[in-house]
Amino acid sequence: MALWLALASGAVASLLCAFAEPFMLLTGQEPQIAALAGSYMNVLLFSLIPAVAGSVLRNFVATLGRPFFATAITGLGIFINAAANYAFIFGNWGAPELGLQGAAIATLLTTCLTFLAYVIAIARDPRLARYHVFGFFWRADWKRLGELVRIGAPIMLTIMAESGIFGAAAFLVGLFGAAQLAAHALALQIAAIAFQVPFGIGQAATIRVGYFHGARDALGVARAGWTAIGMCLAFAIPSALLLIGAPELLLRIYIDTGSPENAALVAQASIFLVVASAFQLSDGLQAVAAGALRGLKDTRMPMWIAIFSYWVPGFGLAMGMAFMLGLEGEGVWYGLALGLSVAAVLLVWRWHRRAALGLVTYAPPAI
């Protein structure tokens, strides 16, 4: 049933992506940027269904105690994506030089092949194959489908609220010119890589908290959740210090920081990375706390917390500082930092108060 939802949601998202260029023009983006984005999305939209379906299977294998499949297949995906980008963006190994469209083709190949890898791994592993997840795929289980929608829809809206605010930030920064947009993309890519660790910890928290919640073990629930939060802090603090202390070292991965042509780009991206260091803690904490709450099947209130945090104080500050105070892209990033910080405080508070709020009813937590 989750794969049914993957097909449906992927199809809807693909349809929306087909209108990327006119939407960007409607929001005031430069025609050249809108045209590039449109050509990119016209290819990328075909990758959405295999990407979402692959995400379903990744969670399936991880929940059933085979997380190493997810690690191995993700590593394979990184290799495929890097090789395909090298081939199709720059025209290497006899491939055509396609530029930005080549990057979209690389993503499409990666998502399709990683989905196929999950299918093969599930079919060949006895522990996973016994569930026959692909058996009688055409038969509906409406009760299970309804439960997935009930629990998953708030999670979907939470993720949309967060990804939406980052998408809106790109649109706002793009209004201040291509140079600031390029600096935004570079800084956000680096911050996104750092975020993958707390994101993974948050998924593990969902599984472990859910395991103890199902066993009605309040002590296990508390230990799993607080351990995940502690692990997040242990990673986020040094990564934030790295963003503050060595932004040019990180930018050097993508561009020649010593080139005079890139001086303005490096200076702007370095400012963004310093702001990003401030929300390394909050971004990680909100992801892990939300993951722990999902293990308790608490998804509705975290959804409202996310929507409020990102779009009221977060987006409000971004608009005010960018346009009213004239801070442009830097002001947008301050808004991102505030939105993530408010979400982190509220979600950690809700996790701390889980017993008083009735999320854990079988026994008071020991810690």
Tab-separated table of C-alpha atoms in Angstrom:
chain	number	residue	atom	x	y	z
A	1	MET	CA	0.000	0.000	0.000
A	2	ALA	CA	2.924	2.336	0.615
A	3	LEU	CA	4.099	1.628	-2.921
A	4	TRP	CA	0.612	2.512	-4.176
A	5	LEU	CA	0.949	5.839	-2.391
A	6	ALA	CA	4.421	6.261	-3.889
A	7	LEU	CA	2.990	5.879	-7.395
A	8	ALA	CA	0.182	8.324	-6.704
A	9	SER	CA	2.260	10.990	-4.983
A	10	GLY	CA	5.087	10.668	-7.512
A	11	ALA	CA	2.635	11.145	-10.383
A	12	VAL	CA	1.131	14.284	-8.806
A	13	ALA	CA	4.586	15.725	-8.080
A	14	SER	CA	5.696	15.008	-11.658
A	15	LEU	CA	2.720	16.907	-12.991
A	16	LEU	CA	3.548	19.916	-10.812
A	17	CYS	CA	7.194	19.850	-11.913
A	18	ALA	CA	6.093	20.088	-15.547
A	19	PHE	CA	5.049	23.694	-14.834
A	20	ALA	CA	8.304	24.745	-13.175
A	21	GLU	CA	9.307	27.374	-15.758
A	22	PRO	CA	5.986	29.302	-15.889
A	23	PHE	CA	5.766	29.180	-12.090
A	24	MET	CA	9.239	30.667	-11.721
A	25	LEU	CA	8.431	33.391	-14.220
A	26	LEU	CA	5.244	34.122	-12.286
A	27	THR	CA	7.276	34.626	-9.099
A	28	GLY	CA	9.595	37.141	-10.738
A	29	GLN	CA	12.668	35.013	-11.474
A	30	GLU	CA	14.991	35.997	-14.305
A	31	PRO	CA	13.877	34.412	-17.630
A	32	GLN	CA	17.295	32.819	-18.159
A	33	ILE	CA	17.200	31.117	-14.728
A	34	ALA	CA	13.573	30.052	-15.246
A	35	ALA	CA	14.404	28.507	-18.642
A	36	LEU	CA	17.314	26.527	-17.190
A	37	ALA	CA	15.180	25.327	-14.298
A	38	GLY	CA	12.380	24.342	-16.677
A	39	SER	CA	14.641	22.243	-18.895
A	40	TYR	CA	16.129	20.602	-15.811
A	41	MET	CA	12.753	19.772	-14.259
A	42	ASN	CA	11.346	18.431	-17.527
A	43	VAL	CA	13.823	15.571	-17.227
A	44	LEU	CA	13.942	15.307	-13.443
A	45	LEU	CA	10.173	14.784	-13.103
A	46	PHE	CA	10.550	11.244	-14.476
A	47	SER	CA	12.724	10.342	-11.479
A	48	LEU	CA	10.106	11.174	-8.843
A	49	ILE	CA	8.145	7.909	-8.839
A	50	PRO	CA	11.244	5.646	-8.565
A	51	ALA	CA	12.697	8.035	-5.969
A	52	VAL	CA	9.621	7.878	-3.717
A	53	ALA	CA	9.209	4.131	-4.236
A	54	GLY	CA	12.885	3.654	-3.383
A	55	SER	CA	12.353	5.618	-0.189
A	56	VAL	CA	9.514	3.246	0.738
A	57	LEU	CA	11.736	0.212	0.227
A	58	ARG	CA	14.621	1.848	2.112
A	59	ASN	CA	12.409	2.264	5.164
A	60	PHE	CA	11.081	-1.270	4.707
A	61	VAL	CA	14.531	-2.900	4.828
A	62	ALA	CA	15.716	-0.667	7.690
A	63	THR	CA	12.679	-1.386	9.867
A	64	LEU	CA	13.099	-5.134	9.348
A	65	GLY	CA	16.682	-5.070	10.597
A	66	ARG	CA	18.554	-4.800	7.297
A	67	PRO	CA	19.860	-1.212	7.384
A	68	PHE	CA	23.126	-2.287	5.756
A	69	PHE	CA	21.185	-2.748	2.490
A	70	ALA	CA	20.195	0.917	2.649
A	71	THR	CA	23.799	1.921	3.334
A	72	ALA	CA	25.218	-0.206	0.522
A	73	ILE	CA	22.600	0.852	-2.018
A	74	THR	CA	22.961	4.514	-1.089
A	75	GLY	CA	26.726	4.185	-1.564
A	76	LEU	CA	26.086	2.589	-4.948
A	77	GLY	CA	23.762	5.464	-5.799
A	78	ILE	CA	26.433	8.027	-4.952
A	79	PHE	CA	28.893	6.276	-7.279
A	80	ILE	CA	26.338	6.042	-10.106
A	81	ASN	CA	25.309	9.665	-9.701
A	82	ALA	CA	28.902	10.910	-9.674
A	83	ALA	CA	29.829	8.874	-12.760
A	84	ALA	CA	26.697	9.898	-14.655
A	85	ASN	CA	27.186	13.562	-13.776
A	86	TYR	CA	30.793	13.385	-14.980
A	87	ALA	CA	29.651	11.785	-18.218
A	88	PHE	CA	26.554	13.771	-19.133
A	89	ILE	CA	27.284	17.238	-17.735
A	90	PHE	CA	30.745	17.564	-19.284
A	91	GLY	CA	30.475	15.118	-22.201
A	92	ASN	CA	33.044	12.597	-20.979
A	93	TRP	CA	33.414	8.897	-21.921
A	94	GLY	CA	31.718	9.484	-25.273
A	95	ALA	CA	28.503	10.872	-23.737
A	96	PRO	CA	26.953	14.092	-25.070
A	97	GLU	CA	27.724	17.321	-23.203
A	98	LEU	CA	24.311	18.316	-21.823
A	99	GLY	CA	25.142	20.678	-18.969
A	100	LEU	CA	22.294	21.100	-16.500
A	101	GLN	CA	20.095	18.599	-18.311
A	102	GLY	CA	22.916	16.099	-17.912
A	103	ALA	CA	22.632	16.475	-14.153
A	104	ALA	CA	18.927	15.669	-14.395
A	105	ILE	CA	19.659	12.569	-16.487
A	106	ALA	CA	22.210	11.471	-13.893
A	107	THR	CA	19.599	11.790	-11.154
A	108	LEU	CA	17.058	9.832	-13.221
A	109	LEU	CA	19.529	6.993	-13.797
A	110	THR	CA	20.472	6.951	-10.120
A	111	THR	CA	16.909	6.767	-8.809
A	112	CYS	CA	15.908	4.028	-11.254
A	113	LEU	CA	18.958	1.871	-10.562
A	114	THR	CA	18.786	2.277	-6.786
A	115	PHE	CA	15.094	1.311	-6.824
A	116	LEU	CA	15.991	-1.775	-8.876
A	117	ALA	CA	18.762	-2.585	-6.375
A	118	TYR	CA	16.240	-2.537	-3.505
A	119	VAL	CA	13.910	-4.840	-5.445
A	120	ILE	CA	16.746	-7.340	-6.015
A	121	ALA	CA	17.949	-7.140	-2.391
A	122	ILE	CA	14.456	-7.763	-1.008
A	123	ALA	CA	13.839	-10.652	-3.396
A	124	ARG	CA	17.133	-12.384	-2.538
A	125	ASP	CA	17.199	-11.907	1.232
A	126	PRO	CA	15.211	-14.676	3.031
A	127	ARG	CA	14.248	-12.458	5.941
A	128	LEU	CA	12.779	-9.816	3.630
A	129	ALA	CA	11.445	-12.071	0.865
A	130	ARG	CA	9.114	-13.918	3.253
A	131	TYR	CA	6.893	-10.826	3.485
A	132	HIS	CA	6.156	-10.985	-0.274
A	133	VAL	CA	5.967	-7.211	-0.469
A	134	PHE	CA	5.533	-7.421	-4.249
A	135	GLY	CA	3.064	-10.309	-4.117
A	136	PHE	CA	-0.480	-9.562	-5.327
A	137	PHE	CA	0.573	-5.967	-5.795
A	138	TRP	CA	-2.707	-5.181	-7.556
A	139	ARG	CA	-4.854	-6.141	-4.536
A	140	ALA	CA	-5.917	-3.275	-2.297
A	141	ASP	CA	-5.842	-3.429	1.498
A	142	TRP	CA	-7.985	-0.387	2.216
A	143	LYS	CA	-7.588	-0.625	5.993
A	144	ARG	CA	-3.770	-0.519	5.744
A	145	LEU	CA	-3.924	2.189	3.113
A	146	GLY	CA	-6.124	4.305	5.378
A	147	GLU	CA	-3.747	3.826	8.315
A	148	LEU	CA	-0.782	4.857	6.177
A	149	VAL	CA	-2.621	7.978	5.041
A	150	ARG	CA	-3.675	8.827	8.604
A	151	ILE	CA	-0.131	8.552	9.978
A	152	GLY	CA	1.764	9.556	6.862
A	153	ALA	CA	-0.202	12.575	5.670
A	154	PRO	CA	0.928	14.771	8.601
A	155	ILE	CA	4.515	13.600	8.039
A	156	MET	CA	4.170	14.511	4.372
A	157	LEU	CA	2.875	17.969	5.237
A	158	THR	CA	5.687	18.410	7.783
A	159	ILE	CA	8.309	17.593	5.157
A	160	MET	CA	6.533	19.823	2.638
A	161	ALA	CA	6.551	22.674	5.159
A	162	GLU	CA	10.302	22.328	5.664
A	163	SER	CA	11.251	21.708	2.049
A	164	GLY	CA	8.821	24.441	1.049
A	165	ILE	CA	10.510	27.045	3.214
A	166	PHE	CA	13.886	26.148	1.712
A	167	GLY	CA	12.355	26.322	-1.764
A	168	ALA	CA	10.821	29.693	-0.934
A	169	ALA	CA	14.215	30.837	0.352
A	170	ALA	CA	15.761	29.995	-3.026
A	171	PHE	CA	13.058	32.013	-4.795
A	172	LEU	CA	13.614	34.992	-2.490
A	173	VAL	CA	17.398	34.889	-2.859
A	174	GLY	CA	16.984	34.564	-6.627
A	175	LEU	CA	15.240	37.939	-6.661
A	176	PHE	CA	18.548	39.530	-5.646
A	177	GLY	CA	20.473	38.180	-8.636
A	178	ALA	CA	22.191	35.098	-9.974
A	179	ALA	CA	25.351	35.647	-7.871
A	180	GLN	CA	23.487	35.473	-4.569
A	181	LEU	CA	21.472	32.507	-5.821
A	182	ALA	CA	24.687	30.650	-6.694
A	183	ALA	CA	26.126	31.395	-3.243
A	184	HIS	CA	22.857	30.212	-1.669
A	185	ALA	CA	22.978	26.942	-3.629
A	186	LEU	CA	26.587	26.271	-2.612
A	187	ALA	CA	26.035	26.985	1.072
A	188	LEU	CA	22.794	25.023	1.172
A	189	GLN	CA	24.452	22.010	-0.455
A	190	ILE	CA	27.125	21.942	2.230
A	191	ALA	CA	24.562	22.394	5.015
A	192	ALA	CA	22.412	19.636	3.489
A	193	ILE	CA	25.318	17.190	3.518
A	194	ALA	CA	25.906	17.903	7.203
A	195	PHE	CA	22.182	17.436	7.873
A	196	GLN	CA	22.210	13.853	6.571
A	197	VAL	CA	23.705	12.554	9.829
A	198	PRO	CA	20.986	13.912	12.163
A	199	PHE	CA	18.417	12.963	9.523
A	200	GLY	CA	19.614	9.351	9.725
A	201	ILE	CA	19.639	9.498	13.528
A	202	GLY	CA	16.047	10.748	13.404
A	203	GLN	CA	14.996	7.765	11.278
A	204	ALA	CA	16.740	5.402	13.677
A	205	ALA	CA	14.942	7.127	16.562
A	206	THR	CA	11.598	6.443	14.891
A	207	ILE	CA	12.405	2.734	14.599
A	208	ARG	CA	13.809	2.295	18.119
A	209	VAL	CA	11.195	4.421	19.875
A	210	GLY	CA	8.482	2.620	17.907
A	211	TYR	CA	9.933	-0.746	18.921
A	212	PHE	CA	9.821	0.080	22.638
A	213	HIS	CA	6.463	1.831	22.291
A	214	GLY	CA	5.031	-1.357	20.795
A	215	ALA	CA	6.507	-3.329	23.699
A	216	ARG	CA	4.957	-0.814	26.154
A	217	ASP	CA	8.399	-0.188	27.625
A	218	ALA	CA	8.438	3.428	28.830
A	219	LEU	CA	12.063	3.234	29.980
A	220	GLY	CA	13.164	1.947	26.578
A	221	VAL	CA	11.193	4.710	24.832
A	222	ALA	CA	12.886	7.374	26.947
A	223	ARG	CA	16.376	5.963	26.511
A	224	ALA	CA	16.001	5.562	22.740
A	225	GLY	CA	14.745	9.100	22.258
A	226	TRP	CA	17.201	10.874	24.532
A	227	THR	CA	20.126	8.833	23.190
A	228	ALA	CA	19.242	9.935	19.664
A	229	ILE	CA	19.055	13.582	20.764
A	230	GLY	CA	22.442	13.260	22.483
A	231	MET	CA	23.995	11.720	19.371
A	232	CYS	CA	22.605	14.569	17.294
A	233	LEU	CA	24.190	17.190	19.548
A	234	ALA	CA	27.501	15.307	19.562
A	235	PHE	CA	27.648	15.604	15.769
A	236	ALA	CA	26.018	19.006	15.257
A	237	ILE	CA	28.296	20.986	17.582
A	238	PRO	CA	31.602	20.148	15.828
A	239	SER	CA	30.006	20.464	12.382
A	240	ALA	CA	28.752	23.942	13.311
A	241	LEU	CA	32.229	24.912	14.458
A	242	LEU	CA	33.635	23.685	11.140
A	243	LEU	CA	31.198	25.870	9.189
A	244	ILE	CA	32.274	28.891	11.225
A	245	GLY	CA	35.981	28.190	11.229
A	246	ALA	CA	36.658	26.900	7.731
A	247	PRO	CA	33.972	27.984	5.237
A	248	GLU	CA	36.459	28.461	2.384
A	249	LEU	CA	37.854	24.965	2.927
A	250	LEU	CA	34.375	23.538	2.427
A	251	LEU	CA	33.636	25.748	-0.577
A	252	ARG	CA	36.866	24.596	-2.196
A	253	ILE	CA	35.171	21.235	-2.807
A	254	TYR	CA	32.951	22.924	-5.395
A	255	ILE	CA	34.779	25.995	-6.713
A	256	ASP	CA	38.242	27.523	-6.982
A	257	THR	CA	38.188	29.826	-3.949
A	258	GLY	CA	41.477	31.428	-4.976
A	259	SER	CA	40.169	32.683	-8.317
A	260	PRO	CA	39.479	36.462	-8.415
A	261	GLU	CA	36.346	35.732	-10.475
A	262	ASN	CA	34.890	33.803	-7.528
A	263	ALA	CA	35.832	36.298	-4.796
A	264	ALA	CA	32.342	37.784	-4.452
A	265	LEU	CA	30.744	34.334	-4.583
A	266	VAL	CA	33.073	33.012	-1.878
A	267	ALA	CA	32.438	36.016	0.366
A	268	GLN	CA	28.654	35.698	0.057
A	269	ALA	CA	28.610	31.923	0.492
A	270	SER	CA	30.879	32.211	3.555
A	271	ILE	CA	28.333	34.543	5.185
A	272	PHE	CA	25.572	32.052	4.469
A	273	LEU	CA	27.642	29.212	5.975
A	274	VAL	CA	28.207	31.159	9.194
A	275	VAL	CA	24.440	31.585	9.494
A	276	ALA	CA	24.030	27.884	8.641
A	277	SER	CA	26.264	27.000	11.576
A	278	ALA	CA	23.679	28.594	13.857
A	279	PHE	CA	20.947	26.252	12.650
A	280	GLN	CA	23.035	23.077	12.533
A	281	LEU	CA	21.933	22.409	16.114
A	282	SER	CA	18.308	23.403	15.617
A	283	ASP	CA	17.914	21.642	12.265
A	284	GLY	CA	19.321	18.433	13.690
A	285	LEU	CA	17.295	18.641	16.902
A	286	GLN	CA	13.998	19.232	15.141
A	287	ALA	CA	14.633	16.278	12.811
A	288	VAL	CA	15.543	13.895	15.639
A	289	ALA	CA	12.770	15.046	17.989
A	290	ALA	CA	10.222	14.713	15.175
A	291	GLY	CA	11.587	11.226	14.452
A	292	ALA	CA	11.233	10.182	18.094
A	293	LEU	CA	7.659	11.490	18.205
A	294	ARG	CA	6.829	9.537	15.035
A	295	GLY	CA	7.856	6.412	16.903
A	296	LEU	CA	4.969	7.213	19.263
A	297	LYS	CA	2.663	7.699	16.223
A	298	ASP	CA	2.515	11.387	17.095
A	299	THR	CA	2.494	13.123	13.733
A	300	ARG	CA	-0.378	15.602	13.714
A	301	MET	CA	0.829	18.121	16.301
A	302	PRO	CA	4.448	18.031	15.010
A	303	MET	CA	2.970	18.897	11.612
A	304	TRP	CA	1.312	22.045	12.999
A	305	ILE	CA	4.494	22.930	14.873
A	306	ALA	CA	6.492	22.689	11.640
A	307	ILE	CA	4.010	24.708	9.583
A	308	PHE	CA	3.836	27.440	12.219
A	309	SER	CA	7.582	27.586	12.916
A	310	TYR	CA	8.780	27.697	9.326
A	311	TRP	CA	6.099	29.886	7.823
A	312	VAL	CA	5.222	32.377	10.573
A	313	PRO	CA	8.358	33.420	12.487
A	314	GLY	CA	10.746	31.896	9.930
A	315	PHE	CA	9.314	33.221	6.674
A	316	GLY	CA	8.160	36.416	8.358
A	317	LEU	CA	11.669	37.260	9.544
A	318	ALA	CA	13.135	36.301	6.158
A	319	MET	CA	10.811	38.705	4.346
A	320	GLY	CA	11.324	41.496	6.858
A	321	MET	CA	15.116	41.316	7.012
A	322	ALA	CA	15.580	40.707	3.286
A	323	PHE	CA	13.357	43.486	2.000
A	324	MET	CA	12.561	45.912	4.811
A	325	LEU	CA	16.040	45.956	6.367
A	326	GLY	CA	17.819	45.478	3.032
A	327	LEU	CA	19.874	42.430	4.087
A	328	GLU	CA	18.810	40.536	0.935
A	329	GLY	CA	20.033	36.915	0.896
A	330	GLU	CA	21.610	37.139	4.334
A	331	GLY	CA	18.251	38.187	5.798
A	332	VAL	CA	16.583	35.169	4.167
A	333	TRP	CA	19.059	32.882	5.904
A	334	TYR	CA	18.378	34.529	9.270
A	335	GLY	CA	14.730	33.668	8.718
A	336	LEU	CA	15.631	30.036	8.019
A	337	ALA	CA	17.635	29.905	11.241
A	338	LEU	CA	14.766	31.298	13.309
A	339	GLY	CA	12.166	28.956	11.831
A	340	LEU	CA	14.283	25.865	12.472
A	341	SER	CA	15.118	27.041	16.010
A	342	VAL	CA	11.471	27.576	16.951
A	343	ALA	CA	10.596	24.120	15.578
A	344	ALA	CA	13.447	22.509	17.521
A	345	VAL	CA	12.424	24.094	20.838
A	346	LEU	CA	8.759	23.138	20.460
A	347	LEU	CA	9.422	19.565	19.292
A	348	VAL	CA	11.981	18.809	22.013
A	349	TRP	CA	9.567	20.269	24.572
A	350	ARG	CA	6.794	18.001	23.265
A	351	TRP	CA	9.086	14.977	23.471
A	352	HIS	CA	10.037	15.901	27.054
A	353	ARG	CA	6.341	16.221	27.972
A	354	ARG	CA	5.255	13.027	26.163
A	355	ALA	CA	3.790	11.388	29.293
A	356	ALA	CA	1.917	14.488	30.451
A	357	LEU	CA	0.506	14.921	26.937
A	358	GLY	CA	-0.761	11.331	26.875
A	359	LEU	CA	1.612	10.071	24.209
A	360	VAL	CA	2.967	7.430	26.626
A	361	THR	CA	0.189	6.054	28.824
A	362	TYR	CA	1.411	2.656	30.011
A	363	ALA	CA	3.897	3.804	32.660
A	364	PRO	CA	5.700	7.013	33.666
A	365	PRO	CA	9.147	7.260	32.090
A	366	ALA	CA	12.082	6.656	34.387
A	367	ILE	CA	14.206	9.373	32.723
